[in-house]
Amino acid sequence: MIRPKALLFDVQGTATDFFTTVTSEALRIDRGRNDGVDWADFVNRWRAAYFTAVAATPTPAGTWTSVHSIYRRTLDALLRDAGVEYTDADAEDLTLAWQRLVPWPDAVPGLRRLSTKYTLATLSNADVSAVVNLSKRGGLPWDAIFTAEMVGAFKPDPATYSTAARYLGLPHGEIMMVASHKYDIRAAAALGFQTAFVARPLEFGPTAQADTEYDDAFDLNASDFIDLADQLGT
Amino acid sequence: MIRPKALLFDVQGTATDFFTTVTSEALRIDRGRNDGVDWADFVNRWRAAYFTAVAATPTPAGTWTSVHSIYRRTLDALLRDAGVEYTDADAEDLTLAWQRLVPWPDAVPGLRRLSTKYTLATLSNADVSAVVNLSKRGGLPWDAIFTAEMVGAFKPDPATYSTAARYLGLPHGEIMMVASHKYDIRAAAALGFQTAFVARPLEFGPTAQADTEYDDAFDLNASDFIDLADQLGT
């Protein structure tokens, strides 16, 4: 393996723990008013509805649909379907939880080590403001924040990966895409990027199943960002 | 004055000392081969030629001219006009000096203080890769890097400022544009941004004249980033 010069990181799920953050925010905002709701399950259904909505969102040139608006729209539909009592302010506050996602415990120490040798950037489908806000709050030491919003297309659209490479001024082969989602790194691999799979067994909480199986098709498989830093010699 | 939530910084001249960096790089690369050349004067003429070229560069949708290529093209013309002996590798090395610009001594300590209360981002005409590389090298603690390349237009095009505001998810009035160049902050002011002028008397070296005159038309006038941090209560 040729050492990459830069690493691109997925954010929601790979660098941050959305399940714990959004579930605890939902419980805080609900204040027990809807105690029949399984908020952990609700958050996973919300995340799934977001994924479906992003994949179905057209992105013609010159237009953009914010991920905040997609989260909000899917939330409103889920709350309505579940018959949950919620004010508009509560729904907005809960949607903003995606801008407050907490890093996995290994993320900041792992990234600090990786930062000594590599340029570190995000490549996220989340809005720029969401990645900026959660990174500042959580102390994630990115050298740059790139997101789908800057490209006008969502991952796994090839334009997202190739635009990030152009911004970095590097050929695809000198950049490693890091994610806990295989569709994401497979799309990058198809464009000549190096790939690292990071297992996040708790991505959907302690009872749901995440795909954590290593695959030799990827350049690296790591158990967390510390392991990634070890394998990349930092 | 209402306190801003985020600050946008010009980079070349405002946060970094291009005159000292590029002049010393020119002397290093020349190794005394062209000792009749006044490299300090050469660098200021190069910077002026770059400014003229950027203003004359068309930016139709879907195309982009890298600032690196503009610096390189203007350098080649100046070297040819001056009859300077230079290899292609030397010219490329010298052009890359713009990716190694050294921060002003007050920049990192000032930004560290400002970072405790405000979101800090660049808004530069330089290429993304240039700002990423010089910021990592110099330890400039930005929360985000925004540049003209992401917008497809150069400052003072209104799209550069309004796109940065969209990325931050903030109204113009909650963002302060910081620059040592009045055309830059005047363009931002016209769009409703707050403005801070930072005097950089040595921007063009010890013998050339920079515009350092304070103006009450700006929300703040500061002598450096430490003064800016003082005035913004950090």
JSON list of N, CA, C and O in Angstrom, two decimals, chain B residues 156-210:
[
{"chain": "B", "resi": 156, "resn": "PRO", "atom": "N", "xyz": [-14.31, 40.46, -5.48]},
{"chain": "B", "resi": 156, "resn": "PRO", "atom": "CA", "xyz": [-15.47, 40.85, -4.66]},
{"chain": "B", "resi": 156, "resn": "PRO", "atom": "C", "xyz": [-16.82, 40.48, -5.27]},
{"chain": "B", "resi": 156, "resn": "PRO", "atom": "O", "xyz": [-17.82, 41.16, -5.00]},
{"chain": "B", "resi": 157, "resn": "ASP", "atom": "N", "xyz": [-16.92, 39.42, -6.05]},
{"chain": "B", "resi": 157, "resn": "ASP", "atom": "CA", "xyz": [-18.22, 38.98, -6.55]},
{"chain": "B", "resi": 157, "resn": "ASP", "atom": "C", "xyz": [-19.15, 38.69, -5.36]},
{"chain": "B", "resi": 157, "resn": "ASP", "atom": "O", "xyz": [-18.76, 37.95, -4.45]},
{"chain": "B", "resi": 158, "resn": "PRO", "atom": "N", "xyz": [-20.38, 39.25, -5.37]},
{"chain": "B", "resi": 158, "resn": "PRO", "atom": "CA", "xyz": [-21.28, 39.03, -4.22]},
{"chain": "B", "resi": 158, "resn": "PRO", "atom": "C", "xyz": [-21.53, 37.56, -3.90]},
{"chain": "B", "resi": 158, "resn": "PRO", "atom": "O", "xyz": [-21.75, 37.20, -2.75]},
{"chain": "B", "resi": 159, "resn": "ALA", "atom": "N", "xyz": [-21.45, 36.69, -4.92]},
{"chain": "B", "resi": 159, "resn": "ALA", "atom": "CA", "xyz": [-21.72, 35.26, -4.69]},
{"chain": "B", "resi": 159, "resn": "ALA", "atom": "C", "xyz": [-20.73, 34.65, -3.70]},
{"chain": "B", "resi": 159, "resn": "ALA", "atom": "O", "xyz": [-21.07, 33.70, -2.98]},
{"chain": "B", "resi": 160, "resn": "THR", "atom": "N", "xyz": [-19.50, 35.17, -3.66]},
{"chain": "B", "resi": 160, "resn": "THR", "atom": "CA", "xyz": [-18.52, 34.60, -2.73]},
{"chain": "B", "resi": 160, "resn": "THR", "atom": "C", "xyz": [-18.96, 34.80, -1.28]},
{"chain": "B", "resi": 160, "resn": "THR", "atom": "O", "xyz": [-18.96, 33.87, -0.48]},
{"chain": "B", "resi": 161, "resn": "TYR", "atom": "N", "xyz": [-19.39, 36.03, -0.95]},
{"chain": "B", "resi": 161, "resn": "TYR", "atom": "CA", "xyz": [-19.79, 36.34, 0.42]},
{"chain": "B", "resi": 161, "resn": "TYR", "atom": "C", "xyz": [-21.11, 35.63, 0.79]},
{"chain": "B", "resi": 161, "resn": "TYR", "atom": "O", "xyz": [-21.25, 35.07, 1.87]},
{"chain": "B", "resi": 162, "resn": "SER", "atom": "N", "xyz": [-22.07, 35.66, -0.13]},
{"chain": "B", "resi": 162, "resn": "SER", "atom": "CA", "xyz": [-23.38, 35.08, 0.20]},
{"chain": "B", "resi": 162, "resn": "SER", "atom": "C", "xyz": [-23.31, 33.56, 0.29]},
{"chain": "B", "resi": 162, "resn": "SER", "atom": "O", "xyz": [-24.03, 32.95, 1.09]},
{"chain": "B", "resi": 163, "resn": "THR", "atom": "N", "xyz": [-22.43, 32.94, -0.51]},
{"chain": "B", "resi": 163, "resn": "THR", "atom": "CA", "xyz": [-22.27, 31.48, -0.40]},
{"chain": "B", "resi": 163, "resn": "THR", "atom": "C", "xyz": [-21.65, 31.11, 0.95]},
{"chain": "B", "resi": 163, "resn": "THR", "atom": "O", "xyz": [-22.08, 30.15, 1.60]},
{"chain": "B", "resi": 164, "resn": "ALA", "atom": "N", "xyz": [-20.66, 31.88, 1.38]},
{"chain": "B", "resi": 164, "resn": "ALA", "atom": "CA", "xyz": [-20.06, 31.61, 2.69]},
{"chain": "B", "resi": 164, "resn": "ALA", "atom": "C", "xyz": [-21.11, 31.71, 3.79]},
{"chain": "B", "resi": 164, "resn": "ALA", "atom": "O", "xyz": [-21.14, 30.90, 4.73]},
{"chain": "B", "resi": 165, "resn": "ALA", "atom": "N", "xyz": [-22.00, 32.69, 3.69]},
{"chain": "B", "resi": 165, "resn": "ALA", "atom": "CA", "xyz": [-23.06, 32.86, 4.69]},
{"chain": "B", "resi": 165, "resn": "ALA", "atom": "C", "xyz": [-24.02, 31.67, 4.66]},
{"chain": "B", "resi": 165, "resn": "ALA", "atom": "O", "xyz": [-24.44, 31.16, 5.71]},
{"chain": "B", "resi": 166, "resn": "ARG", "atom": "N", "xyz": [-24.34, 31.20, 3.46]},
{"chain": "B", "resi": 166, "resn": "ARG", "atom": "CA", "xyz": [-25.21, 30.03, 3.34]},
{"chain": "B", "resi": 166, "resn": "ARG", "atom": "C", "xyz": [-24.53, 28.81, 3.97]},
{"chain": "B", "resi": 166, "resn": "ARG", "atom": "O", "xyz": [-25.16, 28.04, 4.70]},
{"chain": "B", "resi": 167, "resn": "TYR", "atom": "N", "xyz": [-23.23, 28.63, 3.70]},
{"chain": "B", "resi": 167, "resn": "TYR", "atom": "CA", "xyz": [-22.51, 27.51, 4.29]},
{"chain": "B", "resi": 167, "resn": "TYR", "atom": "C", "xyz": [-22.53, 27.59, 5.82]},
{"chain": "B", "resi": 167, "resn": "TYR", "atom": "O", "xyz": [-22.61, 26.57, 6.50]},
{"chain": "B", "resi": 168, "resn": "LEU", "atom": "N", "xyz": [-22.41, 28.78, 6.36]},
{"chain": "B", "resi": 168, "resn": "LEU", "atom": "CA", "xyz": [-22.41, 28.94, 7.82]},
{"chain": "B", "resi": 168, "resn": "LEU", "atom": "C", "xyz": [-23.81, 28.83, 8.40]},
{"chain": "B", "resi": 168, "resn": "LEU", "atom": "O", "xyz": [-23.97, 28.68, 9.62]},
{"chain": "B", "resi": 169, "resn": "GLY", "atom": "N", "xyz": [-24.82, 28.94, 7.55]},
{"chain": "B", "resi": 169, "resn": "GLY", "atom": "CA", "xyz": [-26.20, 28.87, 8.03]},
{"chain": "B", "resi": 169, "resn": "GLY", "atom": "C", "xyz": [-26.58, 30.09, 8.86]},
{"chain": "B", "resi": 169, "resn": "GLY", "atom": "O", "xyz": [-27.41, 30.00, 9.76]},
{"chain": "B", "resi": 170, "resn": "LEU", "atom": "N", "xyz": [-25.98, 31.24, 8.53]},
{"chain": "B", "resi": 170, "resn": "LEU", "atom": "CA", "xyz": [-26.23, 32.46, 9.30]},
{"chain": "B", "resi": 170, "resn": "LEU", "atom": "C", "xyz": [-26.64, 33.60, 8.37]},
{"chain": "B", "resi": 170, "resn": "LEU", "atom": "O", "xyz": [-26.19, 33.66, 7.22]},
{"chain": "B", "resi": 171, "resn": "PRO", "atom": "N", "xyz": [-27.48, 34.53, 8.88]},
{"chain": "B", "resi": 171, "resn": "PRO", "atom": "CA", "xyz": [-27.77, 35.74, 8.11]},
{"chain": "B", "resi": 171, "resn": "PRO", "atom": "C", "xyz": [-26.52, 36.61, 7.99]},
{"chain": "B", "resi": 171, "resn": "PRO", "atom": "O", "xyz": [-25.64, 36.57, 8.87]},
{"chain": "B", "resi": 172, "resn": "HIS", "atom": "N", "xyz": [-26.45, 37.38, 6.91]},
{"chain": "B", "resi": 172, "resn": "HIS", "atom": "CA", "xyz": [-25.27, 38.21, 6.66]},
{"chain": "B", "resi": 172, "resn": "HIS", "atom": "C", "xyz": [-24.90, 39.07, 7.87]},
{"chain": "B", "resi": 172, "resn": "HIS", "atom": "O", "xyz": [-23.73, 39.23, 8.20]},
{"chain": "B", "resi": 173, "resn": "GLY", "atom": "N", "xyz": [-25.91, 39.63, 8.53]},
{"chain": "B", "resi": 173, "resn": "GLY", "atom": "CA", "xyz": [-25.67, 40.56, 9.62]},
{"chain": "B", "resi": 173, "resn": "GLY", "atom": "C", "xyz": [-25.02, 39.94, 10.84]},
{"chain": "B", "resi": 173, "resn": "GLY", "atom": "O", "xyz": [-24.55, 40.66, 11.73]},
{"chain": "B", "resi": 174, "resn": "GLU", "atom": "N", "xyz": [-24.99, 38.61, 10.91]},
{"chain": "B", "resi": 174, "resn": "GLU", "atom": "CA", "xyz": [-24.36, 37.94, 12.05]},
{"chain": "B", "resi": 174, "resn": "GLU", "atom": "C", "xyz": [-22.94, 37.47, 11.72]},
{"chain": "B", "resi": 174, "resn": "GLU", "atom": "O", "xyz": [-22.34, 36.70, 12.47]},
{"chain": "B", "resi": 175, "resn": "ILE", "atom": "N", "xyz": [-22.44, 37.93, 10.58]},
{"chain": "B", "resi": 175, "resn": "ILE", "atom": "CA", "xyz": [-21.10, 37.52, 10.13]},
{"chain": "B", "resi": 175, "resn": "ILE", "atom": "C", "xyz": [-20.26, 38.78, 9.91]},
{"chain": "B", "resi": 175, "resn": "ILE", "atom": "O", "xyz": [-20.75, 39.76, 9.33]},
{"chain": "B", "resi": 176, "resn": "MET", "atom": "N", "xyz": [-19.00, 38.75, 10.38]},
{"chain": "B", "resi": 176, "resn": "MET", "atom": "CA", "xyz": [-18.09, 39.87, 10.17]},
{"chain": "B", "resi": 176, "resn": "MET", "atom": "C", "xyz": [-16.98, 39.47, 9.19]},
{"chain": "B", "resi": 176, "resn": "MET", "atom": "O", "xyz": [-16.31, 38.47, 9.40]},
{"chain": "B", "resi": 177, "resn": "MET", "atom": "N", "xyz": [-16.83, 40.26, 8.12]},
{"chain": "B", "resi": 177, "resn": "MET", "atom": "CA", "xyz": [-15.74, 40.03, 7.17]},
{"chain": "B", "resi": 177, "resn": "MET", "atom": "C", "xyz": [-14.53, 40.82, 7.64]},
{"chain": "B", "resi": 177, "resn": "MET", "atom": "O", "xyz": [-14.63, 42.02, 7.92]},
{"chain": "B", "resi": 178, "resn": "VAL", "atom": "N", "xyz": [-13.38, 40.15, 7.73]},
{"chain": "B", "resi": 178, "resn": "VAL", "atom": "CA", "xyz": [-12.15, 40.76, 8.24]},
{"chain": "B", "resi": 178, "resn": "VAL", "atom": "C", "xyz": [-11.10, 40.77, 7.12]},
{"chain": "B", "resi": 178, "resn": "VAL", "atom": "O", "xyz": [-10.79, 39.72, 6.55]},
{"chain": "B", "resi": 179, "resn": "ALA", "atom": "N", "xyz": [-10.58, 41.95, 6.81]},
{"chain": "B", "resi": 179, "resn": "ALA", "atom": "CA", "xyz": [-9.56, 42.03, 5.76]},
{"chain": "B", "resi": 179, "resn": "ALA", "atom": "C", "xyz": [-8.72, 43.29, 5.91]},
{"chain": "B", "resi": 179, "resn": "ALA", "atom": "O", "xyz": [-9.15, 44.27, 6.52]},
{"chain": "B", "resi": 180, "resn": "SER", "atom": "N", "xyz": [-7.54, 43.24, 5.34]},
{"chain": "B", "resi": 180, "resn": "SER", "atom": "CA", "xyz": [-6.68, 44.42, 5.28]},
{"chain": "B", "resi": 180, "resn": "SER", "atom": "C", "xyz": [-6.90, 45.17, 3.96]},
{"chain": "B", "resi": 180, "resn": "SER", "atom": "O", "xyz": [-6.21, 46.16, 3.71]},
{"chain": "B", "resi": 181, "resn": "HIS", "atom": "N", "xyz": [-7.81, 44.68, 3.14]},
{"chain": "B", "resi": 181, "resn": "HIS", "atom": "CA", "xyz": [-8.09, 45.31, 1.84]},
{"chain": "B", "resi": 181, "resn": "HIS", "atom": "C", "xyz": [-9.51, 45.87, 1.85]},
{"chain": "B", "resi": 181, "resn": "HIS", "atom": "O", "xyz": [-10.48, 45.14, 2.01]},
{"chain": "B", "resi": 182, "resn": "LYS", "atom": "N", "xyz": [-9.59, 47.18, 1.65]},
{"chain": "B", "resi": 182, "resn": "LYS", "atom": "CA", "xyz": [-10.88, 47.85, 1.82]},
{"chain": "B", "resi": 182, "resn": "LYS", "atom": "C", "xyz": [-11.90, 47.43, 0.76]},
{"chain": "B", "resi": 182, "resn": "LYS", "atom": "O", "xyz": [-13.11, 47.38, 1.04]},
{"chain": "B", "resi": 183, "resn": "TYR", "atom": "N", "xyz": [-11.45, 47.11, -0.46]},
{"chain": "B", "resi": 183, "resn": "TYR", "atom": "CA", "xyz": [-12.42, 46.72, -1.51]},
{"chain": "B", "resi": 183, "resn": "TYR", "atom": "C", "xyz": [-13.16, 45.46, -1.05]},
{"chain": "B", "resi": 183, "resn": "TYR", "atom": "O", "xyz": [-14.34, 45.27, -1.38]},
{"chain": "B", "resi": 184, "resn": "ASP", "atom": "N", "xyz": [-12.48, 44.61, -0.29]},
{"chain": "B", "resi": 184, "resn": "ASP", "atom": "CA", "xyz": [-13.03, 43.33, 0.14]},
{"chain": "B", "resi": 184, "resn": "ASP", "atom": "C", "xyz": [-14.12, 43.54, 1.18]},
{"chain": "B", "resi": 184, "resn": "ASP", "atom": "O", "xyz": [-15.26, 43.04, 1.05]},
{"chain": "B", "resi": 185, "resn": "ILE", "atom": "N", "xyz": [-13.81, 44.33, 2.21]},
{"chain": "B", "resi": 185, "resn": "ILE", "atom": "CA", "xyz": [-14.82, 44.53, 3.26]},
{"chain": "B", "resi": 185, "resn": "ILE", "atom": "C", "xyz": [-15.93, 45.47, 2.80]},
{"chain": "B", "resi": 185, "resn": "ILE", "atom": "O", "xyz": [-17.06, 45.35, 3.23]},
{"chain": "B", "resi": 186, "resn": "ARG", "atom": "N", "xyz": [-15.62, 46.37, 1.88]},
{"chain": "B", "resi": 186, "resn": "ARG", "atom": "CA", "xyz": [-16.70, 47.22, 1.33]},
{"chain": "B", "resi": 186, "resn": "ARG", "atom": "C", "xyz": [-17.71, 46.38, 0.56]},
{"chain": "B", "resi": 186, "resn": "ARG", "atom": "O", "xyz": [-18.92, 46.60, 0.63]},
{"chain": "B", "resi": 187, "resn": "ALA", "atom": "N", "xyz": [-17.22, 45.39, -0.20]},
{"chain": "B", "resi": 187, "resn": "ALA", "atom": "CA", "xyz": [-18.12, 44.50, -0.95]},
{"chain": "B", "resi": 187, "resn": "ALA", "atom": "C", "xyz": [-19.01, 43.71, 0.01]},
{"chain": "B", "resi": 187, "resn": "ALA", "atom": "O", "xyz": [-20.20, 43.50, -0.24]},
{"chain": "B", "resi": 188, "resn": "ALA", "atom": "N", "xyz": [-18.42, 43.27, 1.14]},
{"chain": "B", "resi": 188, "resn": "ALA", "atom": "CA", "xyz": [-19.19, 42.53, 2.14]},
{"chain": "B", "resi": 188, "resn": "ALA", "atom": "C", "xyz": [-20.21, 43.44, 2.82]},
{"chain": "B", "resi": 188, "resn": "ALA", "atom": "O", "xyz": [-21.36, 43.06, 3.04]},
{"chain": "B", "resi": 189, "resn": "ALA", "atom": "N", "xyz": [-19.78, 44.68, 3.13]},
{"chain": "B", "resi": 189, "resn": "ALA", "atom": "CA", "xyz": [-20.69, 45.64, 3.78]},
{"chain": "B", "resi": 189, "resn": "ALA", "atom": "C", "xyz": [-21.91, 45.92, 2.92]},
{"chain": "B", "resi": 189, "resn": "ALA", "atom": "O", "xyz": [-23.04, 46.04, 3.41]},
{"chain": "B", "resi": 190, "resn": "ALA", "atom": "N", "xyz": [-21.70, 45.99, 1.61]},
{"chain": "B", "resi": 190, "resn": "ALA", "atom": "CA", "xyz": [-22.81, 46.28, 0.69]},
{"chain": "B", "resi": 190, "resn": "ALA", "atom": "C", "xyz": [-23.87, 45.18, 0.72]},
{"chain": "B", "resi": 190, "resn": "ALA", "atom": "O", "xyz": [-25.01, 45.38, 0.33]},
{"chain": "B", "resi": 191, "resn": "LEU", "atom": "N", "xyz": [-23.48, 43.99, 1.20]},
{"chain": "B", "resi": 191, "resn": "LEU", "atom": "CA", "xyz": [-24.40, 42.86, 1.28]},
{"chain": "B", "resi": 191, "resn": "LEU", "atom": "C", "xyz": [-24.93, 42.66, 2.69]},
{"chain": "B", "resi": 191, "resn": "LEU", "atom": "O", "xyz": [-25.60, 41.66, 2.98]},
{"chain": "B", "resi": 192, "resn": "GLY", "atom": "N", "xyz": [-24.61, 43.60, 3.59]},
{"chain": "B", "resi": 192, "resn": "GLY", "atom": "CA", "xyz": [-25.15, 43.53, 4.95]},
{"chain": "B", "resi": 192, "resn": "GLY", "atom": "C", "xyz": [-24.29, 42.83, 5.96]},
{"chain": "B", "resi": 192, "resn": "GLY", "atom": "O", "xyz": [-24.72, 42.60, 7.10]},
{"chain": "B", "resi": 193, "resn": "PHE", "atom": "N", "xyz": [-23.07, 42.46, 5.57]},
{"chain": "B", "resi": 193, "resn": "PHE", "atom": "CA", "xyz": [-22.15, 41.86, 6.53]},
{"chain": "B", "resi": 193, "resn": "PHE", "atom": "C", "xyz": [-21.58, 42.94, 7.44]},
{"chain": "B", "resi": 193, "resn": "PHE", "atom": "O", "xyz": [-21.46, 44.11, 7.05]},
{"chain": "B", "resi": 194, "resn": "GLN", "atom": "N", "xyz": [-21.17, 42.56, 8.65]},
{"chain": "B", "resi": 194, "resn": "GLN", "atom": "CA", "xyz": [-20.35, 43.44, 9.48]},
{"chain": "B", "resi": 194, "resn": "GLN", "atom": "C", "xyz": [-18.93, 43.40, 8.94]},
{"chain": "B", "resi": 194, "resn": "GLN", "atom": "O", "xyz": [-18.56, 42.49, 8.19]},
{"chain": "B", "resi": 195, "resn": "THR", "atom": "N", "xyz": [-18.16, 44.43, 9.31]},
{"chain": "B", "resi": 195, "resn": "THR", "atom": "CA", "xyz": [-16.82, 44.53, 8.73]},
{"chain": "B", "resi": 195, "resn": "THR", "atom": "C", "xyz": [-15.77, 44.90, 9.77]},
{"chain": "B", "resi": 195, "resn": "THR", "atom": "O", "xyz": [-16.03, 45.68, 10.69]},
{"chain": "B", "resi": 196, "resn": "ALA", "atom": "N", "xyz": [-14.58, 44.34, 9.60]},
{"chain": "B", "resi": 196, "resn": "ALA", "atom": "CA", "xyz": [-13.42, 44.74, 10.41]},
{"chain": "B", "resi": 196, "resn": "ALA", "atom": "C", "xyz": [-12.24, 44.97, 9.47]},
{"chain": "B", "resi": 196, "resn": "ALA", "atom": "O", "xyz": [-11.90, 44.08, 8.67]},
{"chain": "B", "resi": 197, "resn": "PHE", "atom": "N", "xyz": [-11.65, 46.14, 9.60]},
{"chain": "B", "resi": 197, "resn": "PHE", "atom": "CA", "xyz": [-10.44, 46.46, 8.85]},
{"chain": "B", "resi": 197, "resn": "PHE", "atom": "C", "xyz": [-9.24, 46.20, 9.75]},
{"chain": "B", "resi": 197, "resn": "PHE", "atom": "O", "xyz": [-9.20, 46.66, 10.89]},
{"chain": "B", "resi": 198, "resn": "VAL", "atom": "N", "xyz": [-8.28, 45.42, 9.24]},
{"chain": "B", "resi": 198, "resn": "VAL", "atom": "CA", "xyz": [-7.05, 45.17, 9.99]},
{"chain": "B", "resi": 198, "resn": "VAL", "atom": "C", "xyz": [-5.89, 45.80, 9.21]},
{"chain": "B", "resi": 198, "resn": "VAL", "atom": "O", "xyz": [-5.68, 45.48, 8.04]},
{"chain": "B", "resi": 199, "resn": "ALA", "atom": "N", "xyz": [-5.19, 46.72, 9.86]},
{"chain": "B", "resi": 199, "resn": "ALA", "atom": "CA", "xyz": [-4.07, 47.40, 9.20]},
{"chain": "B", "resi": 199, "resn": "ALA", "atom": "C", "xyz": [-2.88, 46.44, 9.10]},
{"chain": "B", "resi": 199, "resn": "ALA", "atom": "O", "xyz": [-2.49, 45.82, 10.09]},
{"chain": "B", "resi": 200, "resn": "ARG", "atom": "N", "xyz": [-2.32, 46.34, 7.92]},
{"chain": "B", "resi": 200, "resn": "ARG", "atom": "CA", "xyz": [-1.11, 45.53, 7.71]},
{"chain": "B", "resi": 200, "resn": "ARG", "atom": "C", "xyz": [-0.06, 46.40, 7.03]},
{"chain": "B", "resi": 200, "resn": "ARG", "atom": "O", "xyz": [0.14, 46.34, 5.82]},
{"chain": "B", "resi": 201, "resn": "PRO", "atom": "N", "xyz": [0.62, 47.25, 7.84]},
{"chain": "B", "resi": 201, "resn": "PRO", "atom": "CA", "xyz": [1.54, 48.23, 7.26]},
{"chain": "B", "resi": 201, "resn": "PRO", "atom": "C", "xyz": [2.69, 47.59, 6.48]},
{"chain": "B", "resi": 201, "resn": "PRO", "atom": "O", "xyz": [3.24, 48.23, 5.57]},
{"chain": "B", "resi": 202, "resn": "LEU", "atom": "N", "xyz": [3.03, 46.34, 6.80]},
{"chain": "B", "resi": 202, "resn": "LEU", "atom": "CA", "xyz": [4.15, 45.68, 6.12]},
{"chain": "B", "resi": 202, "resn": "LEU", "atom": "C", "xyz": [3.70, 44.73, 5.00]},
{"chain": "B", "resi": 202, "resn": "LEU", "atom": "O", "xyz": [4.49, 43.92, 4.52]},
{"chain": "B", "resi": 203, "resn": "GLU", "atom": "N", "xyz": [2.43, 44.86, 4.58]},
{"chain": "B", "resi": 203, "resn": "GLU", "atom": "CA", "xyz": [1.92, 43.92, 3.57]},
{"chain": "B", "resi": 203, "resn": "GLU", "atom": "C", "xyz": [2.80, 43.86, 2.33]},
{"chain": "B", "resi": 203, "resn": "GLU", "atom": "O", "xyz": [3.01, 42.79, 1.77]},
{"chain": "B", "resi": 204, "resn": "PHE", "atom": "N", "xyz": [3.31, 45.03, 1.89]},
{"chain": "B", "resi": 204, "resn": "PHE", "atom": "CA", "xyz": [4.15, 45.05, 0.69]},
{"chain": "B", "resi": 204, "resn": "PHE", "atom": "C", "xyz": [5.62, 45.27, 1.03]},
{"chain": "B", "resi": 204, "resn": "PHE", "atom": "O", "xyz": [6.40, 45.72, 0.19]},
{"chain": "B", "resi": 205, "resn": "GLY", "atom": "N", "xyz": [6.00, 44.98, 2.28]},
{"chain": "B", "resi": 205, "resn": "GLY", "atom": "CA", "xyz": [7.38, 45.13, 2.70]},
{"chain": "B", "resi": 205, "resn": "GLY", "atom": "C", "xyz": [7.63, 46.45, 3.37]},
{"chain": "B", "resi": 205, "resn": "GLY", "atom": "O", "xyz": [6.75, 47.32, 3.44]},
{"chain": "B", "resi": 206, "resn": "PRO", "atom": "N", "xyz": [8.87, 46.64, 3.89]},
{"chain": "B", "resi": 206, "resn": "PRO", "atom": "CA", "xyz": [9.17, 47.82, 4.71]},
{"chain": "B", "resi": 206, "resn": "PRO", "atom": "C", "xyz": [9.25, 49.13, 3.91]},
{"chain": "B", "resi": 206, "resn": "PRO", "atom": "O", "xyz": [9.10, 50.21, 4.50]},
{"chain": "B", "resi": 207, "resn": "THR", "atom": "N", "xyz": [9.44, 49.08, 2.60]},
{"chain": "B", "resi": 207, "resn": "THR", "atom": "CA", "xyz": [9.63, 50.34, 1.86]},
{"chain": "B", "resi": 207, "resn": "THR", "atom": "C", "xyz": [8.40, 50.74, 1.07]},
{"chain": "B", "resi": 207, "resn": "THR", "atom": "O", "xyz": [8.21, 51.90, 0.76]},
{"chain": "B", "resi": 208, "resn": "ALA", "atom": "N", "xyz": [7.51, 49.78, 0.75]},
{"chain": "B", "resi": 208, "resn": "ALA", "atom": "CA", "xyz": [6.30, 50.12, -0.02]},
{"chain": "B", "resi": 208, "resn": "ALA", "atom": "C", "xyz": [5.18, 50.57, 0.93]},
{"chain": "B", "resi": 208, "resn": "ALA", "atom": "O", "xyz": [5.23, 50.31, 2.13]},
{"chain": "B", "resi": 209, "resn": "GLN", "atom": "N", "xyz": [4.21, 51.25, 0.37]},
{"chain": "B", "resi": 209, "resn": "GLN", "atom": "CA", "xyz": [3.14, 51.84, 1.17]},
{"chain": "B", "resi": 209, "resn": "GLN", "atom": "C", "xyz": [1.88, 50.98, 1.11]},
{"chain": "B", "resi": 209, "resn": "GLN", "atom": "O", "xyz": [1.41, 50.65, 0.02]},
{"chain": "B", "resi": 210, "resn": "ALA", "atom": "N", "xyz": [1.34, 50.60, 2.26]},
{"chain": "B", "resi": 210, "resn": "ALA", "atom": "CA", "xyz": [0.05, 49.91, 2.30]},
{"chain": "B", "resi": 210, "resn": "ALA", "atom": "C", "xyz": [-0.99, 50.89, 2.87]},
{"chain": "B", "resi": 210, "resn": "ALA", "atom": "O", "xyz": [-0.64, 51.79, 3.62]}
]
